[in-house]
């Protein structure tokens, strides 16, 4: 870790907080308190302690932010040359990269994830800004062959004000994943971060301002989902809502948007399978599955939370993953352990509830299964890396998103059974396949219902690759060129002469 990271870590350990954290709302280029002065606290999941507080917006504040975004859209941003928009985003990428150390310490502290994982998040956020910076002046329409007497063509026009509702597991990366394509397309943005992780979206405001982004183009209204989030997604001047979070809240967001005929991108839950066939490379598969479920302590919508394994290698593979899981060491995010905290006490209790009920049903715990209490975890919220073995298809451990470090193993004895097991939930977000047989890999990739499938490397991918889910995992795609289309409306123009 760098000297600056060491200094920030020392400051936190000595004082219980960090100097200079942003805490206000960011509306129309100004830092302001909530109109009624309301504030909330944010906690450090690794210690369970409050380390900062922040302004919590009410409907009135959200209305101001949307008005600012609307005015900036009509008067400034949609009139700004596309190449200039790209330059600003590109400069923001450079500035974020320069400030990566501070961003990663704050992100690790606020979310509970290990420093190295937060560094990965900031690096991928920089990549996303660069990718969409390069896209801004390449958003092109078509022409249509109506024949003699007409010219007909289309342009892709920015939809207007966009709302971004952000979860707590990837606070900055999810914000930038939505905001970068929106701004590149010429839209303006109002962001509502999660209550648990309000800080890095505010820090991004300063980066964007320094990069030359005009006032009102990017606004941040922290606060509760019920008050600030709901006011934002119900606002008639919002033209697109990008939401990442739970299915239940996704339903509310879609209902609110429906009243205003507002389009939505919904990135919801998952119960993503990893299919391991008998001919897979056991070591590589075990390592892949380990990080598919234990990275960010399993708090990832696309975590590989089910292992669908051929009976021939079931014992060998599960034993290998158990052995690797035993080597994971929890600790405070700023001590950079290889296994981090659960983001909130509520989420920790939710995970523990799943395992307690499974034990009562007689499901075998291959490893883990308990909250952690040790010198390293202190009063933080930690749950052991957990593997539940040979779980029946209709069990809630297979059917429900747990959003924690819990792998459910399903044993199959044919390719057909593997396909049936992979597709047995209401979710269809991601899937991994581990096999040496290209024909089996192709058959599985064709038959599994998911937004993205990887073969022999679960986390393969990048900002270039579209990402999203089918069925209850959501609607629409983020990342890649496809994400830009959510922020554009096609206008066809036809001349007669
Ligand atoms: P949530 O879906 O309620 O929260 C996500 C965001 O939505 C937060 O910013 C929240 O303030 C906002 N929100 C809440 N109610 C809203 C409303 N009525 N209108 C507009 N915005 C609203 O998820 P929560 O409560 O944090 O976690 C519950 C479960 O959701 C977790 O246990 C996990 O299973 C799942 N989850 C999935 C995520 C994913 O990446 N797919 C991310 C976070 C949670
Ligand atoms: Mg926090």
Coordinates of C-alpha atoms and ligand atoms in Angstrom, one line a residue:
X1 CA 0.0 0.0 0.0
X2 CA 1.1 3.5 -0.7
X3 CA 2.4 6.1 1.8
X4 CA -0.8 8.1 1.5
X5 CA -2.9 5.0 2.3
X6 CA -0.7 4.3 5.3
X7 CA -1.2 7.9 6.5
X8 CA -5.0 7.8 6.1
X9 CA -5.2 4.4 7.9
X10 CA -3.1 5.8 10.8
X11 CA -5.3 8.9 11.0
X12 CA -8.4 6.7 11.2
X13 CA -6.9 4.4 13.8
X14 CA -5.9 7.4 15.9
X15 CA -9.0 9.5 15.6
X16 CA -11.9 7.2 14.6
X17 CA -12.6 9.2 11.5
X18 CA -11.0 11.1 8.6
X19 CA -10.6 14.8 8.2
X20 CA -12.3 16.5 5.2
X21 CA -15.0 14.0 4.4
X22 CA -17.9 15.5 2.4
X23 CA -21.1 15.5 4.3
X24 CA -23.6 17.7 2.6
X25 CA -26.0 17.4 -0.3
X26 CA -24.5 18.4 -3.7
X27 CA -27.1 20.3 -5.7
X28 CA -26.5 22.6 -8.7
X29 CA -22.8 22.8 -8.0
X30 CA -23.4 23.8 -4.3
X31 CA -22.9 22.0 -1.0
X32 CA -26.0 22.4 1.0
X33 CA -27.7 21.0 4.2
X34 CA -31.0 19.3 3.9
X35 CA -33.7 22.0 4.1
X36 CA -34.8 20.7 7.5
X37 CA -31.3 20.1 8.7
X38 CA -31.7 16.3 9.0
X39 CA -28.6 14.2 9.2
X40 CA -27.8 10.5 9.4
X41 CA -24.7 8.5 10.5
X42 CA -22.6 6.1 8.5
X43 CA -20.9 3.2 10.2
X44 CA -17.7 1.2 9.7
X45 CA -18.9 -2.4 9.3
X46 CA -15.5 -3.7 10.4
X47 CA -15.9 -2.2 13.8
X48 CA -19.7 -1.5 14.1
X49 CA -18.8 2.2 15.0
X50 CA -20.1 5.5 13.6
X51 CA -17.4 7.4 11.8
X52 CA -19.1 10.2 9.9
X53 CA -22.5 11.8 9.5
X54 CA -24.2 13.2 6.4
X55 CA -27.1 15.3 5.3
X56 CA -30.3 13.4 4.6
X57 CA -32.5 14.9 1.8
X58 CA -36.2 15.2 2.0
X59 CA -38.6 15.5 -1.0
X60 CA -38.1 19.2 -1.1
X61 CA -34.3 18.8 -1.5
X62 CA -34.8 16.1 -4.2
X63 CA -37.1 18.4 -6.1
X64 CA -34.4 21.1 -6.1
X65 CA -31.9 18.6 -7.4
X66 CA -34.1 17.4 -10.2
X67 CA -34.9 21.1 -11.1
X68 CA -31.2 21.8 -11.2
X69 CA -30.6 18.8 -13.4
X70 CA -33.4 19.7 -15.7
X71 CA -32.2 23.3 -16.1
X72 CA -28.6 22.1 -16.7
X73 CA -29.8 19.6 -19.3
X74 CA -31.8 22.1 -21.3
X75 CA -29.6 25.1 -21.0
X76 CA -26.1 23.7 -20.9
X77 CA -25.3 20.0 -21.2
X78 CA -27.3 18.9 -24.2
X79 CA -26.0 21.9 -26.0
X80 CA -22.4 21.0 -25.1
X81 CA -20.4 19.5 -28.0
X82 CA -20.1 15.7 -27.6
X83 CA -16.3 15.8 -27.9
X84 CA -16.2 18.4 -25.0
X85 CA -18.4 16.1 -22.9
X86 CA -15.8 13.3 -23.6
X87 CA -12.9 15.6 -22.6
X88 CA -14.5 16.3 -19.3
X89 CA -15.1 12.7 -18.5
X90 CA -11.6 11.8 -19.6
X91 CA -10.2 14.5 -17.3
X92 CA -12.4 13.1 -14.5
X93 CA -10.9 9.7 -15.0
X94 CA -7.4 11.1 -14.7
X95 CA -8.3 13.0 -11.5
X96 CA -10.0 10.0 -10.0
X97 CA -6.9 7.9 -10.7
X98 CA -4.7 10.5 -9.0
X99 CA -6.9 10.5 -6.0
X100 CA -7.4 6.7 -6.0
X101 CA -5.7 6.2 -2.6
X102 CA -8.1 8.5 -0.7
X103 CA -11.1 7.1 -2.5
X104 CA -10.2 3.5 -1.8
X105 CA -9.7 4.1 1.9
X106 CA -13.0 5.8 2.3
X107 CA -14.8 3.1 0.2
X108 CA -13.2 0.3 2.3
X109 CA -14.1 2.1 5.5
X110 CA -17.7 2.8 4.6
X111 CA -18.5 -0.6 3.0
X112 CA -16.3 -2.9 5.1
X113 CA -14.6 -4.4 2.1
X114 CA -10.8 -5.0 2.2
X115 CA -8.6 -2.2 0.9
X116 CA -7.4 -4.3 -2.1
X117 CA -10.9 -4.9 -3.2
X118 CA -11.7 -1.2 -2.9
X119 CA -8.6 -0.5 -5.0
X120 CA -10.1 -2.8 -7.6
X121 CA -13.4 -0.8 -7.5
X122 CA -11.7 2.5 -8.0
X123 CA -9.6 1.1 -10.9
X124 CA -12.7 -0.2 -12.6
X125 CA -14.4 3.1 -12.1
X126 CA -11.5 4.9 -13.8
X127 CA -11.8 2.5 -16.7
X128 CA -15.5 3.1 -17.0
X129 CA -15.1 6.9 -17.1
X130 CA -12.4 6.5 -19.8
X131 CA -14.5 4.0 -21.8
X132 CA -17.5 6.3 -21.9
X133 CA -15.4 9.4 -22.4
X134 CA -14.3 7.8 -25.7
X135 CA -17.9 7.0 -26.6
X136 CA -19.3 10.5 -26.2
X137 CA -18.6 11.7 -29.8
X138 CA -19.4 8.3 -31.4
X139 CA -23.1 8.2 -30.6
X140 CA -24.4 8.0 -34.1
X141 CA -27.8 7.5 -35.8
X142 CA -28.7 5.8 -39.1
X143 CA -30.1 6.8 -42.5
X144 CA -33.0 5.1 -44.2
X145 CA -33.4 4.4 -48.0
X146 CA -36.9 5.9 -48.8
X147 CA -35.8 6.6 -52.3
X148 CA -36.0 9.6 -54.7
X149 CA -37.8 12.6 -53.1
X150 CA -36.9 12.0 -49.5
X151 CA -34.0 12.1 -47.1
X152 CA -34.5 10.2 -43.9
X153 CA -32.2 9.8 -41.0
X154 CA -32.1 9.4 -37.3
X155 CA -30.3 10.9 -34.4
X156 CA -29.8 9.6 -30.9
X157 CA -30.8 12.3 -28.5
X158 CA -30.2 12.4 -24.7
X159 CA -33.3 11.5 -22.8
X160 CA -32.9 14.3 -20.1
X161 CA -32.6 14.0 -16.4
X162 CA -31.6 10.5 -15.2
X163 CA -32.0 9.1 -11.6
X164 CA -29.5 6.7 -10.2
X165 CA -30.4 4.6 -7.1
X166 CA -27.2 3.0 -5.7
X167 CA -26.7 0.0 -3.4
X168 CA -24.1 -0.4 -0.7
X169 CA -22.0 -3.2 -2.1
X170 CA -20.3 -1.3 -4.9
X171 CA -21.0 2.4 -4.0
X172 CA -18.6 4.3 -6.4
X173 CA -18.4 1.6 -9.1
X174 CA -22.2 1.4 -9.4
X175 CA -22.5 5.2 -9.4
X176 CA -20.0 5.6 -12.2
X177 CA -21.3 2.6 -14.2
X178 CA -24.6 4.5 -14.6
X179 CA -23.5 8.1 -14.5
X180 CA -20.6 7.9 -17.0
X181 CA -22.8 6.6 -20.0
X182 CA -25.6 9.0 -19.0
X183 CA -23.3 12.1 -19.0
X184 CA -21.5 10.9 -22.2
X185 CA -24.9 10.7 -23.9
X186 CA -25.7 14.3 -22.8
X187 CA -28.1 13.5 -19.9
X188 CA -27.8 15.0 -16.5
X189 CA -27.9 12.9 -13.3
X190 CA -29.3 12.9 -9.8
X191 CA -27.7 10.2 -7.6
X192 CA -29.2 8.7 -4.4
X193 CA -26.5 6.5 -2.8
X194 CA -27.4 3.8 -0.3
X195 CA -27.9 5.0 3.4
X196 CA -25.0 2.7 4.5
X197 CA -22.4 4.1 2.0
X198 CA -23.0 7.8 1.2
X199 CA -19.5 9.2 0.9
X200 CA -17.7 8.3 -2.4
X201 CA -20.6 9.6 -4.6
X202 CA -20.1 12.9 -2.8
X203 CA -16.3 12.8 -3.3
X204 CA -16.9 12.1 -7.0
X205 CA -18.8 15.5 -7.2
X206 CA -15.6 17.3 -6.4
X207 CA -13.7 15.3 -9.0
X208 CA -16.3 16.0 -11.7
X209 CA -16.4 19.7 -10.8
X210 CA -12.6 20.0 -11.0
X211 CA -12.7 18.2 -14.4
X212 CA -14.9 21.0 -15.7
X213 CA -18.4 19.6 -15.4
X214 CA -20.9 22.4 -15.4
X215 CA -23.1 23.0 -12.3
X216 CA -26.3 20.9 -12.1
X217 CA -25.1 18.1 -14.4
X218 CA -24.3 15.8 -11.5
X219 CA -26.2 16.0 -8.2
X220 CA -26.1 13.9 -5.1
X221 CA -29.0 13.6 -2.7
X222 CA -28.2 11.2 0.1
X223 CA -31.0 10.0 2.4
X224 CA -33.4 7.1 3.0
X225 CA -34.9 5.1 0.2
X226 CA -38.4 5.7 1.5
X227 CA -37.9 9.5 1.5
X228 CA -35.2 10.6 -0.9
X229 CA -35.2 7.6 -3.2
X230 CA -38.9 7.5 -3.5
X231 CA -39.2 11.2 -4.2
X232 CA -36.5 10.9 -6.9
X233 CA -38.0 7.9 -8.8
X234 CA -41.5 9.4 -8.6
X235 CA -40.4 12.8 -10.0
X236 CA -42.2 13.5 -13.3
X237 CA -39.1 15.3 -14.7
X238 CA -37.0 12.2 -14.4
X239 CA -36.7 10.5 -17.8
X240 CA -34.8 7.3 -17.0
X241 CA -34.2 5.5 -13.7
X242 CA -31.2 3.2 -13.3
X243 CA -31.6 1.1 -10.2
X244 CA -29.4 -1.6 -8.6
X245 CA -30.7 -3.4 -5.5
X246 CA -33.3 -5.8 -4.2
X247 CA -36.2 -7.3 -6.2
X248 CA -38.8 -5.9 -3.8
X249 CA -37.5 -2.3 -4.1
X250 CA -37.0 -2.8 -7.9
X251 CA -40.8 -3.5 -8.1
X252 CA -41.5 -0.2 -6.2
X253 CA -39.2 1.7 -8.5
X254 CA -40.8 0.3 -11.7
X255 CA -44.3 1.0 -10.4
X256 CA -43.2 4.6 -9.6
X257 CA -41.6 5.0 -13.0
X258 CA -44.7 3.6 -14.7
X259 CA -46.9 6.5 -13.5
X260 CA -44.7 8.9 -15.5
X261 CA -43.9 6.6 -18.4
X262 CA -40.3 6.7 -17.4
X263 CA -37.9 4.0 -18.7
X264 CA -36.0 1.9 -16.2
X265 CA -32.8 -0.2 -16.1
X266 CA -33.2 -2.6 -13.2
X267 CA -30.2 -4.6 -12.0
X268 CA -31.7 -6.9 -9.3
X269 CA -30.9 -10.1 -7.4
X270 CA -29.2 -13.2 -8.5
X271 CA -28.6 -16.8 -7.5
X272 CA -26.0 -17.5 -10.1
X273 CA -24.9 -21.1 -10.7
X274 CA -21.4 -22.3 -11.4
X275 CA -21.5 -25.6 -13.3
X276 CA -18.4 -27.8 -12.7
X277 CA -18.3 -30.9 -15.0
X278 CA -16.3 -34.0 -14.2
X279 CA -13.5 -33.1 -16.7
X280 CA -12.8 -29.6 -15.2
X281 CA -9.4 -28.6 -13.8
X282 CA -10.1 -29.1 -10.1
X283 CA -7.6 -26.6 -8.8
X284 CA -8.6 -23.9 -11.2
X285 CA -12.3 -24.5 -10.5
X286 CA -11.9 -24.5 -6.8
X287 CA -10.0 -21.2 -6.9
X288 CA -12.7 -19.8 -9.3
X289 CA -15.6 -20.9 -7.1
X290 CA -13.8 -19.6 -3.9
X291 CA -13.7 -16.0 -5.2
X292 CA -17.0 -16.2 -7.0
X293 CA -18.7 -16.5 -3.7
X294 CA -16.3 -15.1 -1.1
X295 CA -15.1 -11.9 -2.9
X296 CA -16.8 -9.0 -1.1
X297 CA -18.0 -11.6 1.4
X298 CA -20.5 -12.7 -1.2
X299 CA -22.3 -9.3 -1.3
X300 CA -22.4 -9.2 -5.1
X301 CA -25.6 -9.5 -7.2
X302 CA -23.7 -11.7 -9.6
X303 CA -21.8 -13.8 -7.0
X304 CA -21.5 -17.5 -7.9
X305 CA -23.7 -18.6 -5.0
X306 CA -24.6 -22.1 -6.3
X307 CA -22.1 -24.8 -7.2
X308 CA -23.8 -27.3 -9.6
X309 CA -21.2 -30.1 -9.6
X310 CA -21.0 -33.5 -11.3
X311 CA -21.3 -36.4 -8.8
X312 CA -17.9 -37.8 -9.9
X313 CA -16.0 -34.8 -8.6
X314 CA -18.4 -33.6 -5.9
X315 CA -16.3 -34.7 -2.9
X316 CA -13.0 -33.8 -4.3
X317 CA -14.0 -30.3 -5.4
X318 CA -16.0 -29.4 -2.3
X319 CA -13.1 -30.6 -0.1
X320 CA -10.7 -28.4 -2.1
X321 CA -12.9 -25.3 -1.7
X322 CA -13.4 -26.0 2.0
X323 CA -9.6 -26.2 2.4
X324 CA -9.1 -22.9 0.6
X325 CA -12.0 -21.3 2.6
X326 CA -10.2 -22.2 5.8
X327 CA -7.3 -20.1 4.7
X328 CA -9.4 -16.9 4.4
X329 CA -8.6 -14.4 7.1
X330 CA -11.1 -11.8 8.2
X331 CA -10.1 -8.5 9.6
X332 CA -10.7 -4.7 9.6
X333 CA -11.1 -3.4 6.0
X334 CA -8.1 -1.1 6.5
X335 CA -5.8 -3.9 7.6
X336 CA -6.5 -5.4 4.1
X337 CA -7.6 -8.9 5.1
X338 CA -8.6 -11.3 2.3
X339 CA -12.1 -11.6 3.7
X340 CA -14.1 -8.5 4.7
X341 CA -17.1 -7.6 6.8
X342 CA -20.8 -7.8 6.1
X343 CA -22.1 -4.3 5.4
X344 CA -24.7 -4.0 8.1
X345 CA -26.0 -5.7 11.2
X346 CA -29.3 -6.3 9.4
X347 CA -27.6 -8.0 6.6
X348 CA -25.5 -10.2 9.0
X349 CA -28.7 -11.3 10.8
X350 CA -30.4 -12.0 7.5
X351 CA -27.5 -14.3 6.5
X352 CA -27.4 -16.0 9.9
X353 CA -31.2 -16.6 9.7
X354 CA -30.8 -18.6 6.4
X355 CA -28.2 -20.8 8.0
X356 CA -30.1 -21.4 11.2
X357 CA -33.2 -22.4 9.3
X358 CA -31.2 -24.7 7.0
X359 CA -29.6 -26.4 10.0
X360 CA -33.0 -27.0 11.4
X361 CA -34.0 -28.7 8.1
X362 CA -31.0 -31.0 8.4
X363 CA -28.9 -29.5 5.6
X364 CA -25.2 -30.4 6.0
X365 CA -22.8 -27.5 6.7
X366 CA -19.5 -28.4 5.0
X367 CA -17.8 -25.4 6.6
X368 CA -18.6 -22.1 8.4
X369 CA -22.1 -21.3 9.2
X370 CA -21.6 -18.8 12.1
X371 CA -21.1 -15.2 12.9
X372 CA -17.5 -14.5 13.7
X373 CA -16.2 -13.3 17.1
X374 CA -12.5 -13.0 17.4
X375 CA -9.8 -10.4 18.1
X376 CA -9.6 -9.6 14.4
X377 CA -13.3 -9.1 13.9
X378 CA -13.9 -7.3 17.3
X379 CA -17.4 -5.7 17.2
X380 CA -17.5 -5.8 13.4
X381 CA -20.1 -7.7 11.4
X382 CA -18.5 -10.9 10.0
X383 CA -19.9 -14.2 8.8
X384 CA -17.8 -17.3 8.3
X385 CA -17.1 -18.5 4.7
X386 CA -19.9 -21.1 4.5
X387 CA -20.6 -24.0 2.3
X388 CA -23.9 -25.9 2.5
X389 CA -23.6 -29.3 0.9
X390 CA -25.9 -31.4 -1.3
X391 CA -28.9 -29.0 -1.0
X392 CA -32.2 -30.0 -2.6
X393 CA -33.4 -28.0 -5.6
X394 CA -36.5 -26.6 -3.9
X395 CA -34.7 -25.5 -0.7
X396 CA -34.6 -21.8 0.1
X397 CA -30.7 -22.0 0.1
X398 CA -31.0 -22.7 -3.7
X399 CA -34.0 -20.5 -4.5
X400 CA -33.4 -17.3 -2.5
X401 CA -30.7 -14.7 -2.8
X402 CA -28.8 -14.6 0.5
X403 CA -26.3 -11.9 -0.4
X404 CA -23.5 -13.2 1.9
X405 CA -20.6 -15.7 2.0
X406 CA -22.8 -18.8 1.5
X407 CA -22.3 -21.3 -1.3
X408 CA -25.1 -23.9 -1.8
X409 CA -23.9 -27.1 -3.5
X410 CA -26.2 -29.0 -5.9
X411 CA -25.0 -32.5 -7.1
X412 CA -26.0 -33.7 -10.6
X413 CA -25.1 -36.7 -12.6
X414 CA -25.6 -35.6 -16.3
X415 CA -25.4 -32.6 -18.5
X416 CA -29.2 -32.5 -18.7
X417 CA -29.5 -32.4 -14.9
X418 CA -26.8 -29.7 -14.8
X419 CA -28.9 -27.5 -17.1
X420 CA -32.0 -28.2 -15.1
X421 CA -30.3 -27.3 -11.9
X422 CA -28.6 -24.2 -13.3
X423 CA -32.0 -22.9 -14.5
X424 CA -34.0 -23.8 -11.4
X425 CA -34.5 -20.4 -9.8
X426 CA -36.5 -17.3 -10.6
X427 CA -33.2 -15.4 -11.2
X428 CA -31.1 -15.3 -14.4
X429 CA -28.2 -12.9 -13.9
X430 CA -24.8 -14.7 -14.4
X431 CA -23.5 -18.2 -14.7
X432 CA -20.0 -19.8 -14.7
X433 CA -19.0 -23.0 -16.5
X434 CA -15.9 -25.0 -15.7
X435 CA -15.0 -27.8 -18.1
X436 CA -12.2 -28.8 -20.6
X437 CA -14.8 -29.9 -23.1
X438 CA -15.6 -27.2 -25.6
X439 CA -18.7 -28.9 -26.8
X440 CA -20.2 -29.2 -23.3
X441 CA -19.3 -25.5 -22.6
X442 CA -21.1 -24.4 -25.8
X443 CA -24.1 -26.6 -25.0
X444 CA -24.3 -25.1 -21.5
X445 CA -23.8 -21.5 -22.6
X446 CA -26.7 -22.0 -25.0
X447 CA -29.0 -23.7 -22.5
X448 CA -28.5 -21.6 -19.4
X449 CA -30.7 -18.6 -19.0
X450 CA -28.5 -15.7 -17.8
X451 CA -27.4 -12.2 -18.9
X452 CA -23.7 -13.2 -18.9
X453 CA -21.9 -16.5 -18.9
X454 CA -18.2 -17.0 -18.4
X455 CA -16.2 -20.2 -19.1
X456 CA -13.2 -21.2 -17.0
X457 CA -12.8 -17.8 -15.3
X458 CA -15.9 -16.7 -13.3
X459 CA -15.1 -13.0 -13.1
X460 CA -13.8 -12.6 -16.6
X461 CA -15.1 -9.4 -18.2
X462 CA -14.9 -5.6 -18.1
X463 CA -16.7 -2.4 -18.8
X464 CA -16.8 -3.4 -22.5
X465 CA -19.1 -6.3 -21.8
X466 CA -22.9 -5.7 -21.4
X467 CA -24.1 -6.7 -18.0
X468 CA -27.6 -7.4 -16.6
X469 CA -30.2 -10.1 -16.0
X470 CA -33.3 -11.8 -17.3
X471 CA -36.5 -12.7 -15.4
X472 CA -36.4 -11.5 -11.8
X473 CA -32.8 -10.4 -12.1
X474 CA -33.8 -7.3 -14.0
X475 CA -34.4 -5.4 -17.2
X476 CA -31.9 -3.8 -19.5
X477 CA -28.2 -3.8 -19.7
X478 CA -25.4 -1.8 -18.1
X479 CA -21.8 -1.4 -19.3
X480 CA -20.7 -1.7 -22.9
X481 CA -22.1 0.3 -25.8
X482 CA -25.5 -1.1 -25.0
X483 CA -25.7 1.0 -21.8
X484 CA -25.6 4.2 -23.8
X485 CA -28.8 3.3 -25.5
X486 CA -30.7 3.5 -22.2
X487 CA -29.8 7.2 -22.1
X488 CA -30.7 8.0 -25.7
X489 CA -34.0 8.3 -27.6
X490 CA -34.0 7.7 -31.3
X491 CA -35.4 10.6 -33.3
X492 CA -36.1 9.9 -37.0
X493 CA -36.3 12.9 -39.3
X494 CA -37.6 12.7 -42.9
X495 CA -37.5 15.4 -45.5
X496 CA -39.5 15.5 -48.7
X497 CA -38.3 17.6 -51.6
Ligands
LIG1 P1 -32.7 -2.0 -1.4 O1 -33.0 -2.5 -2.8 O2 -33.9 -1.6 -0.6 O3 -31.7 -0.7 -1.5 C1 -31.0 -0.3 -2.7 C2 -31.2 1.2 -2.9 O4 -32.6 1.5 -3.1 C3 -30.8 2.1 -1.7 O5 -30.2 3.3 -2.2 C4 -32.1 2.4 -1.0 O6 -32.0 3.6 -0.3 C5 -33.0 2.6 -2.2 N1 -34.4 2.5 -2.0 C6 -35.0 1.8 -1.0 N2 -36.4 1.9 -1.1 C7 -36.6 2.8 -2.1 C8 -37.8 3.3 -2.7 N3 -39.0 3.0 -2.3 N4 -37.7 4.1 -3.8 C9 -36.4 4.4 -4.3 N5 -35.3 3.9 -3.8 C10 -35.4 3.1 -2.7 O7 -31.8 -3.0 -0.7 P2 -31.3 -3.2 0.9 O8 -32.5 -2.9 1.8 O9 -30.1 -2.4 1.1 O10 -30.9 -4.7 0.9 C11 -31.9 -5.7 0.9 C12 -31.5 -6.9 0.1 O11 -31.4 -6.5 -1.3 C13 -30.1 -7.5 0.5 O12 -30.2 -8.3 1.5 C14 -29.7 -8.1 -0.8 O13 -30.3 -9.4 -0.9 C15 -30.4 -7.3 -1.9 N6 -29.4 -6.3 -2.5 C16 -29.0 -6.6 -3.8 C17 -28.1 -5.8 -4.4 C18 -27.7 -6.0 -5.8 O14 -26.6 -5.6 -6.2 N7 -28.5 -6.7 -6.7 C19 -27.5 -4.6 -3.7 C20 -28.0 -4.4 -2.4 C21 -28.9 -5.3 -1.9
LIG2 MG1 -21.0 2.8 6.0

